[in-house]
Amino acid sequence: MSKSNVHPKFAELARQIEEQFATGEFVMPFGVNRSAITQKPYRGMNALMLMWVRMLEGYRSTEWLTLKQANQKKWKVAKGAKGTVVAFYSRVETKDSTPELPKHYWLAKYYTVFNKDQLLDENGDKLVCPDVLIDIDSETQIKTLDQIAKASGVKVNIVEGGSNAFYSRANHAVTLPAILDFDSVKGFITTYAHELGHSSGKVLRADWEKGSFGSIPYAKEEVVAELCSVFLSSMLGLDKIPLSSHSAYIAGWLNLAKSVDPEFFGKAVDEASKAAIWMYSLTLPTEDFGENAADTEAVV
């Protein structure tokens, strides 16, 4: 899909999010954004955009739907409310392929969705949207990450007095400094989530090219892992992702990856959200993401 086919509002919001991500000051509200009709989660850039809009507008609900869907429930959009553009892609096969015309291409369809906080019931009263739970203690958050590691077969090594955190693909193991070696418990949790993001690659990105430190493949994997940390942290109830201490580090990897693929950020978001949803679904069966959680997305 060429840039000229991208919805301008979608493109502008994506640009804002990418810029904010690169600064390291990235604030995300808690909760998995999903369709109010099917309860399936949004994925990729849609998920990140809806997180971002919820933060900007202060919406309490994590549920979204189109105007048509709202009308079917006899709900109305509040006067002056503005919707958010989301994109869905379908694969189109071409009859006769040539070097200039590939066998298939991806066609984007754009929809405008509204948060349930923007809706009124049939009597004209604001819909009751309970606050999303955000008071999850750090012990529970860490236990959830431990469960993810166990369910995905990742060995976790905690090193007292350690200074390095890393994932070993050969051993399928994550090594972390002890909690007290971090500036905050939150820093430990988001770093843990980052390394688990790397570990998901063994299952979900097995065909990705591997590379040494400083290489393009290494840069791409770092961006995906950090975005995975953003998604997982949001799911765990961390509304502030503490990236400022290494913003230059993340921006550097993103710029390196984009030097060979200017559209890489969007691809990384899709991979990261898929990984986060897959890991989250391993240990939280009450979140019904379907049989193939990594490939399931809300469709309007």
mmCIF file of C-alpha atoms in Angstrom:
data_model
loop_
_atom_site.group_PDB
_atom_site.id
_atom_site.type_symbol
_atom_site.label_atom_id
_atom_site.label_comp_id
_atom_site.label_asym_id
_atom_site.label_seq_id
_atom_site.Cartn_x
_atom_site.Cartn_y
_atom_site.Cartn_z
ATOM 1 C CA MET A 1 0.000 0.000 0.000
ATOM 2 C CA SER A 2 1.439 3.343 -1.000
ATOM 3 C CA LYS A 3 1.543 6.304 1.330
ATOM 4 C CA SER A 4 -0.921 8.129 -0.932
ATOM 5 C CA ASN A 5 -3.553 5.509 -0.013
ATOM 6 C CA VAL A 6 -3.187 6.051 3.729
ATOM 7 C CA HIS A 7 -6.029 7.903 5.421
ATOM 8 C CA PRO A 8 -4.599 11.330 6.403
ATOM 9 C CA LYS A 9 -5.969 11.209 9.968
ATOM 10 C CA PHE A 10 -4.602 7.698 10.459
ATOM 11 C CA ALA A 11 -1.213 8.726 9.073
ATOM 12 C CA GLU A 12 -1.013 11.825 11.279
ATOM 13 C CA LEU A 13 -1.870 9.927 14.455
ATOM 14 C CA ALA A 14 0.675 7.252 13.564
ATOM 15 C CA ARG A 15 3.310 9.957 13.099
ATOM 16 C CA GLN A 16 2.544 11.489 16.505
ATOM 17 C CA ILE A 17 2.785 8.119 18.238
ATOM 18 C CA GLU A 18 6.073 7.261 16.545
ATOM 19 C CA GLU A 19 7.578 10.610 17.565
ATOM 20 C CA GLN A 20 6.425 10.160 21.157
ATOM 21 C CA PHE A 21 7.769 6.620 21.289
ATOM 22 C CA ALA A 22 11.187 7.806 20.127
ATOM 23 C CA THR A 23 11.355 10.481 22.863
ATOM 24 C CA GLY A 24 11.037 7.883 25.615
ATOM 25 C CA GLU A 25 8.187 9.751 27.306
ATOM 26 C CA PHE A 26 5.443 7.290 26.475
ATOM 27 C CA VAL A 27 2.277 7.223 28.596
ATOM 28 C CA MET A 28 -0.259 4.474 28.054
ATOM 29 C CA PRO A 29 -3.478 3.783 29.991
ATOM 30 C CA PHE A 30 -4.314 0.357 31.374
ATOM 31 C CA GLY A 31 -6.519 -2.060 29.495
ATOM 32 C CA VAL A 32 -6.925 -4.030 26.284
ATOM 33 C CA ASN A 33 -8.873 -2.042 23.703
ATOM 34 C CA ARG A 34 -11.483 -4.205 22.041
ATOM 35 C CA SER A 35 -14.630 -4.243 19.946
ATOM 36 C CA ALA A 36 -17.725 -3.509 22.024
ATOM 37 C CA ILE A 37 -19.622 -5.976 19.830
ATOM 38 C CA THR A 38 -17.326 -9.012 19.538
ATOM 39 C CA GLN A 39 -15.045 -8.324 22.534
ATOM 40 C CA LYS A 40 -12.040 -9.215 20.358
ATOM 41 C CA PRO A 41 -8.927 -7.066 20.884
ATOM 42 C CA TYR A 42 -7.548 -4.549 18.437
ATOM 43 C CA ARG A 43 -4.058 -5.268 17.190
ATOM 44 C CA GLY A 44 -1.106 -3.470 15.688
ATOM 45 C CA MET A 45 -1.300 0.250 15.024
ATOM 46 C CA ASN A 46 -5.036 0.216 15.761
ATOM 47 C CA ALA A 47 -4.342 -0.986 19.315
ATOM 48 C CA LEU A 48 -1.633 1.612 19.861
ATOM 49 C CA MET A 49 -3.743 4.441 18.428
ATOM 50 C CA LEU A 50 -6.741 3.605 20.581
ATOM 51 C CA MET A 51 -4.481 3.466 23.664
ATOM 52 C CA TRP A 52 -3.114 6.872 22.708
ATOM 53 C CA VAL A 53 -6.546 8.437 22.153
ATOM 54 C CA ARG A 54 -7.814 7.041 25.458
ATOM 55 C CA MET A 55 -4.898 8.688 27.225
ATOM 56 C CA LEU A 56 -5.392 12.037 25.446
ATOM 57 C CA GLU A 57 -9.159 12.148 25.983
ATOM 58 C CA GLY A 58 -9.331 10.441 29.376
ATOM 59 C CA TYR A 59 -11.805 7.786 28.268
ATOM 60 C CA ARG A 60 -12.574 5.187 30.927
ATOM 61 C CA SER A 61 -13.937 2.503 28.640
ATOM 62 C CA THR A 62 -11.745 0.176 26.572
ATOM 63 C CA GLU A 63 -14.608 -0.643 24.186
ATOM 64 C CA TRP A 64 -15.115 0.876 20.729
ATOM 65 C CA LEU A 65 -17.714 0.638 17.967
ATOM 66 C CA THR A 66 -18.790 2.291 14.730
ATOM 67 C CA LEU A 67 -21.721 4.680 14.364
ATOM 68 C CA LYS A 68 -23.678 1.945 12.570
ATOM 69 C CA GLN A 69 -23.075 -0.491 15.422
ATOM 70 C CA ALA A 70 -24.091 2.147 17.964
ATOM 71 C CA ASN A 71 -27.315 2.846 16.058
ATOM 72 C CA GLN A 72 -28.131 -0.867 16.026
ATOM 73 C CA LYS A 73 -28.048 -0.758 19.828
ATOM 74 C CA LYS A 74 -30.130 2.446 19.797
ATOM 75 C CA TRP A 75 -27.204 4.422 21.147
ATOM 76 C CA LYS A 76 -26.285 7.887 19.946
ATOM 77 C CA VAL A 77 -22.960 9.671 19.650
ATOM 78 C CA ALA A 78 -22.776 12.674 21.971
ATOM 79 C CA LYS A 79 -22.950 16.043 20.234
ATOM 80 C CA GLY A 80 -19.514 17.269 19.173
ATOM 81 C CA ALA A 81 -17.836 13.893 19.741
ATOM 82 C CA LYS A 82 -15.118 13.009 17.256
ATOM 83 C CA GLY A 83 -14.355 9.464 16.214
ATOM 84 C CA THR A 84 -11.005 7.739 15.765
ATOM 85 C CA VAL A 85 -9.924 6.207 12.463
ATOM 86 C CA VAL A 86 -8.834 2.551 12.455
ATOM 87 C CA ALA A 87 -7.591 0.496 9.525
ATOM 88 C CA PHE A 88 -8.154 -3.099 8.453
ATOM 89 C CA TYR A 89 -6.309 -4.827 5.645
ATOM 90 C CA SER A 90 -7.510 -7.479 3.235
ATOM 91 C CA ARG A 91 -5.370 -9.421 0.789
ATOM 92 C CA VAL A 92 -6.321 -8.963 -2.863
ATOM 93 C CA GLU A 93 -5.106 -11.472 -5.441
ATOM 94 C CA THR A 94 -4.246 -10.221 -8.931
ATOM 95 C CA LYS A 95 -5.243 -12.271 -11.983
ATOM 96 C CA ASP A 96 -2.113 -11.706 -14.044
ATOM 97 C CA SER A 97 1.131 -10.934 -12.230
ATOM 98 C CA THR A 98 4.081 -9.196 -13.851
ATOM 99 C CA PRO A 99 7.386 -7.872 -12.471
ATOM 100 C CA GLU A 100 5.570 -4.558 -11.991
ATOM 101 C CA LEU A 101 2.353 -6.098 -10.649
ATOM 102 C CA PRO A 102 2.733 -8.618 -7.786
ATOM 103 C CA LYS A 103 0.529 -11.657 -7.304
ATOM 104 C CA HIS A 104 -1.268 -9.961 -4.473
ATOM 105 C CA TYR A 105 -1.442 -6.691 -2.583
ATOM 106 C CA TRP A 106 -2.998 -5.412 0.631
ATOM 107 C CA LEU A 107 -6.036 -3.145 0.478
ATOM 108 C CA ALA A 108 -6.788 -0.888 3.428
ATOM 109 C CA LYS A 109 -10.304 -0.109 4.572
ATOM 110 C CA TYR A 110 -10.784 2.654 7.114
ATOM 111 C CA TYR A 111 -13.517 2.937 9.714
ATOM 112 C CA THR A 112 -14.347 5.563 12.295
ATOM 113 C CA VAL A 113 -14.972 4.178 15.768
ATOM 114 C CA PHE A 114 -16.201 5.809 18.955
ATOM 115 C CA ASN A 115 -15.376 5.007 22.551
ATOM 116 C CA LYS A 116 -18.351 3.980 24.694
ATOM 117 C CA ASP A 117 -17.626 7.028 26.840
ATOM 118 C CA GLN A 118 -18.751 9.137 23.858
ATOM 119 C CA LEU A 119 -22.160 7.490 23.589
ATOM 120 C CA LEU A 120 -25.638 8.152 24.951
ATOM 121 C CA ASP A 121 -28.374 5.587 25.545
ATOM 122 C CA GLU A 122 -31.800 5.704 23.886
ATOM 123 C CA ASN A 123 -32.991 8.129 26.591
ATOM 124 C CA GLY A 124 -30.146 10.519 25.862
ATOM 125 C CA ASP A 125 -28.258 9.681 29.050
ATOM 126 C CA LYS A 126 -24.531 8.996 29.060
ATOM 127 C CA LEU A 127 -23.708 5.288 28.978
ATOM 128 C CA VAL A 128 -22.479 3.940 32.290
ATOM 129 C CA CYS A 129 -18.860 2.907 31.751
ATOM 130 C CA PRO A 130 -17.176 1.645 34.919
ATOM 131 C CA ASP A 131 -13.584 2.670 35.467
ATOM 132 C CA VAL A 132 -11.048 0.180 34.201
ATOM 133 C CA LEU A 133 -9.199 -1.410 37.121
ATOM 134 C CA ILE A 134 -5.765 0.177 37.450
ATOM 135 C CA ASP A 135 -4.860 -0.655 41.047
ATOM 136 C CA ILE A 136 -2.861 -3.815 40.423
ATOM 137 C CA ASP A 137 -0.018 -4.271 42.880
ATOM 138 C CA SER A 138 3.513 -4.863 41.633
ATOM 139 C CA GLU A 139 3.682 -8.319 43.207
ATOM 140 C CA THR A 140 0.724 -9.444 41.092
ATOM 141 C CA GLN A 141 2.246 -7.878 37.986
ATOM 142 C CA ILE A 142 5.522 -9.748 38.510
ATOM 143 C CA LYS A 143 3.680 -13.013 39.184
ATOM 144 C CA THR A 144 1.829 -12.588 35.896
ATOM 145 C CA LEU A 145 5.120 -12.157 34.036
ATOM 146 C CA ASP A 146 6.462 -15.231 35.845
ATOM 147 C CA GLN A 147 3.402 -17.158 34.656
ATOM 148 C CA ILE A 148 3.982 -15.983 31.085
ATOM 149 C CA ALA A 149 7.596 -17.127 31.277
ATOM 150 C CA LYS A 150 6.612 -20.527 32.659
ATOM 151 C CA ALA A 151 3.810 -21.031 30.130
ATOM 152 C CA SER A 152 6.113 -20.197 27.215
ATOM 153 C CA GLY A 153 8.992 -22.316 28.520
ATOM 154 C CA VAL A 154 11.317 -19.404 29.307
ATOM 155 C CA LYS A 155 13.815 -19.904 32.124
ATOM 156 C CA VAL A 156 14.297 -16.771 34.262
ATOM 157 C CA ASN A 157 17.620 -16.133 36.002
ATOM 158 C CA ILE A 158 17.787 -13.373 38.639
ATOM 159 C CA VAL A 159 21.315 -12.128 39.377
ATOM 160 C CA GLU A 160 21.881 -10.286 42.668
ATOM 161 C CA GLY A 161 24.012 -7.211 42.032
ATOM 162 C CA GLY A 162 23.687 -7.711 38.293
ATOM 163 C CA SER A 163 23.780 -4.867 35.796
ATOM 164 C CA ASN A 164 22.687 -6.534 32.553
ATOM 165 C CA ALA A 165 19.320 -7.777 31.330
ATOM 166 C CA PHE A 166 19.195 -9.991 28.260
ATOM 167 C CA TYR A 167 17.492 -12.881 26.507
ATOM 168 C CA SER A 168 19.458 -15.918 25.327
ATOM 169 C CA ARG A 169 17.801 -17.501 22.314
ATOM 170 C CA ALA A 170 20.068 -20.564 22.512
ATOM 171 C CA ASN A 171 18.963 -21.284 26.090
ATOM 172 C CA HIS A 172 15.497 -19.713 25.764
ATOM 173 C CA ALA A 173 16.291 -17.904 29.002
ATOM 174 C CA VAL A 174 15.934 -14.379 30.391
ATOM 175 C CA THR A 175 18.557 -12.974 32.769
ATOM 176 C CA LEU A 176 17.649 -9.993 34.962
ATOM 177 C CA PRO A 177 19.290 -8.056 37.795
ATOM 178 C CA ALA A 178 17.433 -8.352 41.098
ATOM 179 C CA ILE A 179 14.608 -5.902 41.809
ATOM 180 C CA LEU A 180 16.752 -3.948 44.291
ATOM 181 C CA ASP A 181 19.323 -3.358 41.549
ATOM 182 C CA PHE A 182 16.771 -1.271 39.628
ATOM 183 C CA ASP A 183 15.860 2.344 40.377
ATOM 184 C CA SER A 184 12.242 1.252 40.818
ATOM 185 C CA VAL A 185 10.059 -1.853 40.822
ATOM 186 C CA LYS A 186 8.364 -0.436 37.744
ATOM 187 C CA GLY A 187 11.704 -0.426 35.966
ATOM 188 C CA PHE A 188 12.163 -4.108 36.813
ATOM 189 C CA ILE A 189 8.698 -4.977 35.494
ATOM 190 C CA THR A 190 9.040 -3.140 32.182
ATOM 191 C CA THR A 191 12.528 -4.574 31.639
ATOM 192 C CA TYR A 192 11.178 -8.055 32.373
ATOM 193 C CA ALA A 193 8.394 -7.432 29.841
ATOM 194 C CA HIS A 194 10.968 -6.228 27.288
ATOM 195 C CA GLU A 195 13.021 -9.411 27.606
ATOM 196 C CA LEU A 196 9.906 -11.581 27.392
ATOM 197 C CA GLY A 197 9.139 -9.645 24.220
ATOM 198 C CA HIS A 198 12.440 -10.922 22.842
ATOM 199 C CA SER A 199 11.608 -14.472 23.934
ATOM 200 C CA SER A 200 8.340 -14.440 21.966
ATOM 201 C CA GLY A 201 10.422 -14.225 18.805
ATOM 202 C CA LYS A 202 11.386 -17.878 19.098
ATOM 203 C CA VAL A 203 7.754 -18.783 18.397
ATOM 204 C CA LEU A 204 6.338 -15.823 16.497
ATOM 205 C CA ARG A 205 9.361 -14.461 14.602
ATOM 206 C CA ALA A 206 11.338 -17.642 13.989
ATOM 207 C CA ASP A 207 11.874 -16.680 10.346
ATOM 208 C CA TRP A 208 13.332 -13.249 11.145
ATOM 209 C CA GLU A 209 16.972 -12.723 10.259
ATOM 210 C CA LYS A 210 19.255 -12.802 13.298
ATOM 211 C CA GLY A 211 22.040 -10.264 13.716
ATOM 212 C CA SER A 212 24.793 -9.167 16.049
ATOM 213 C CA PHE A 213 24.774 -5.993 18.136
ATOM 214 C CA GLY A 214 24.590 -2.914 15.912
ATOM 215 C CA SER A 215 23.147 -4.716 12.895
ATOM 216 C CA ILE A 216 19.839 -3.945 11.170
ATOM 217 C CA PRO A 217 18.198 -7.219 12.324
ATOM 218 C CA TYR A 218 19.302 -6.495 15.900
ATOM 219 C CA ALA A 219 17.811 -2.990 15.688
ATOM 220 C CA LYS A 220 14.488 -4.302 14.417
ATOM 221 C CA GLU A 221 14.234 -6.857 17.205
ATOM 222 C CA GLU A 222 15.004 -4.202 19.860
ATOM 223 C CA VAL A 223 12.180 -1.974 18.622
ATOM 224 C CA VAL A 224 9.711 -4.882 18.608
ATOM 225 C CA ALA A 225 10.728 -5.943 22.129
ATOM 226 C CA GLU A 226 10.329 -2.401 23.490
ATOM 227 C CA LEU A 227 6.913 -2.019 21.887
ATOM 228 C CA CYS A 228 5.975 -5.407 23.314
ATOM 229 C CA SER A 229 6.943 -4.045 26.732
ATOM 230 C CA VAL A 230 4.600 -1.102 26.128
ATOM 231 C CA PHE A 231 1.665 -3.380 25.315
ATOM 232 C CA LEU A 232 2.346 -5.870 28.117
ATOM 233 C CA SER A 233 2.852 -3.116 30.692
ATOM 234 C CA SER A 234 -0.455 -1.554 29.703
ATOM 235 C CA MET A 235 -2.164 -4.933 30.062
ATOM 236 C CA LEU A 236 -0.587 -5.343 33.505
ATOM 237 C CA GLY A 237 -1.802 -1.977 34.757
ATOM 238 C CA LEU A 238 1.299 0.189 34.377
ATOM 239 C CA ASP A 239 0.069 3.518 33.043
ATOM 240 C CA LYS A 240 3.544 5.035 32.676
ATOM 241 C CA ILE A 241 6.251 3.359 30.657
ATOM 242 C CA PRO A 242 9.598 4.620 32.036
ATOM 243 C CA LEU A 243 11.631 4.903 28.851
ATOM 244 C CA SER A 244 13.208 8.318 29.418
ATOM 245 C CA SER A 245 16.415 6.842 30.817
ATOM 246 C CA HIS A 246 17.159 5.170 27.522
ATOM 247 C CA SER A 247 15.214 7.216 24.957
ATOM 248 C CA ALA A 248 18.325 7.783 22.836
ATOM 249 C CA TYR A 249 18.919 4.024 22.859
ATOM 250 C CA ILE A 250 15.442 3.247 21.494
ATOM 251 C CA ALA A 251 15.443 6.155 19.035
ATOM 252 C CA GLY A 252 18.799 4.966 17.721
ATOM 253 C CA TRP A 253 17.526 1.452 17.008
ATOM 254 C CA LEU A 254 14.355 2.793 15.413
ATOM 255 C CA ASN A 255 16.284 5.140 13.130
ATOM 256 C CA LEU A 256 18.670 2.345 12.144
ATOM 257 C CA ALA A 257 15.781 0.011 11.284
ATOM 258 C CA LYS A 258 14.044 2.743 9.289
ATOM 259 C CA SER A 259 17.206 3.434 7.305
ATOM 260 C CA VAL A 260 16.452 0.293 5.273
ATOM 261 C CA ASP A 261 12.679 0.190 5.801
ATOM 262 C CA PRO A 262 10.990 3.592 6.304
ATOM 263 C CA GLU A 263 7.694 1.848 7.144
ATOM 264 C CA PHE A 264 9.210 -0.389 9.811
ATOM 265 C CA PHE A 265 7.571 1.246 12.831
ATOM 266 C CA GLY A 266 4.110 0.153 11.730
ATOM 267 C CA LYS A 267 5.351 -3.386 11.097
ATOM 268 C CA ALA A 268 7.021 -3.464 14.505
ATOM 269 C CA VAL A 269 3.817 -2.347 16.218
ATOM 270 C CA ASP A 270 1.908 -5.174 14.558
ATOM 271 C CA GLU A 271 4.495 -7.776 15.573
ATOM 272 C CA ALA A 272 4.695 -6.453 19.135
ATOM 273 C CA SER A 273 0.950 -6.370 19.710
ATOM 274 C CA LYS A 274 0.626 -9.887 18.310
ATOM 275 C CA ALA A 275 3.330 -11.079 20.708
ATOM 276 C CA ALA A 276 1.825 -9.291 23.718
ATOM 277 C CA ILE A 277 -1.658 -10.663 23.062
ATOM 278 C CA TRP A 278 -0.251 -14.159 22.616
ATOM 279 C CA MET A 279 1.714 -13.997 25.883
ATOM 280 C CA TYR A 280 -1.157 -12.391 27.781
ATOM 281 C CA SER A 281 -3.561 -15.100 26.621
ATOM 282 C CA LEU A 282 -1.252 -17.886 27.846
ATOM 283 C CA THR A 283 -1.992 -17.224 31.500
ATOM 284 C CA LEU A 284 -5.179 -15.185 31.591
ATOM 285 C CA PRO A 285 -7.897 -17.503 30.260
ATOM 286 C CA THR A 286 -10.630 -15.113 31.393
ATOM 287 C CA GLU A 287 -9.537 -12.859 28.526
ATOM 288 C CA ASP A 288 -11.159 -14.748 25.650
ATOM 289 C CA PHE A 289 -9.052 -13.851 22.643
ATOM 290 C CA GLY A 290 -10.034 -16.952 20.673
ATOM 291 C CA GLU A 291 -8.137 -20.082 19.706
ATOM 292 C CA ASN A 292 -5.450 -18.239 17.747
ATOM 293 C CA ALA A 293 -4.933 -15.211 19.944
ATOM 294 C CA ALA A 294 -1.892 -13.913 18.100
ATOM 295 C CA ASP A 295 -3.817 -13.750 14.817
ATOM 296 C CA THR A 296 -7.166 -12.591 16.143
ATOM 297 C CA GLU A 297 -8.205 -8.976 15.905
ATOM 298 C CA ALA A 298 -11.351 -6.967 16.386
ATOM 299 C CA VAL A 299 -13.106 -6.352 13.087
ATOM 300 C CA VAL A 300 -15.777 -3.687 12.798
#
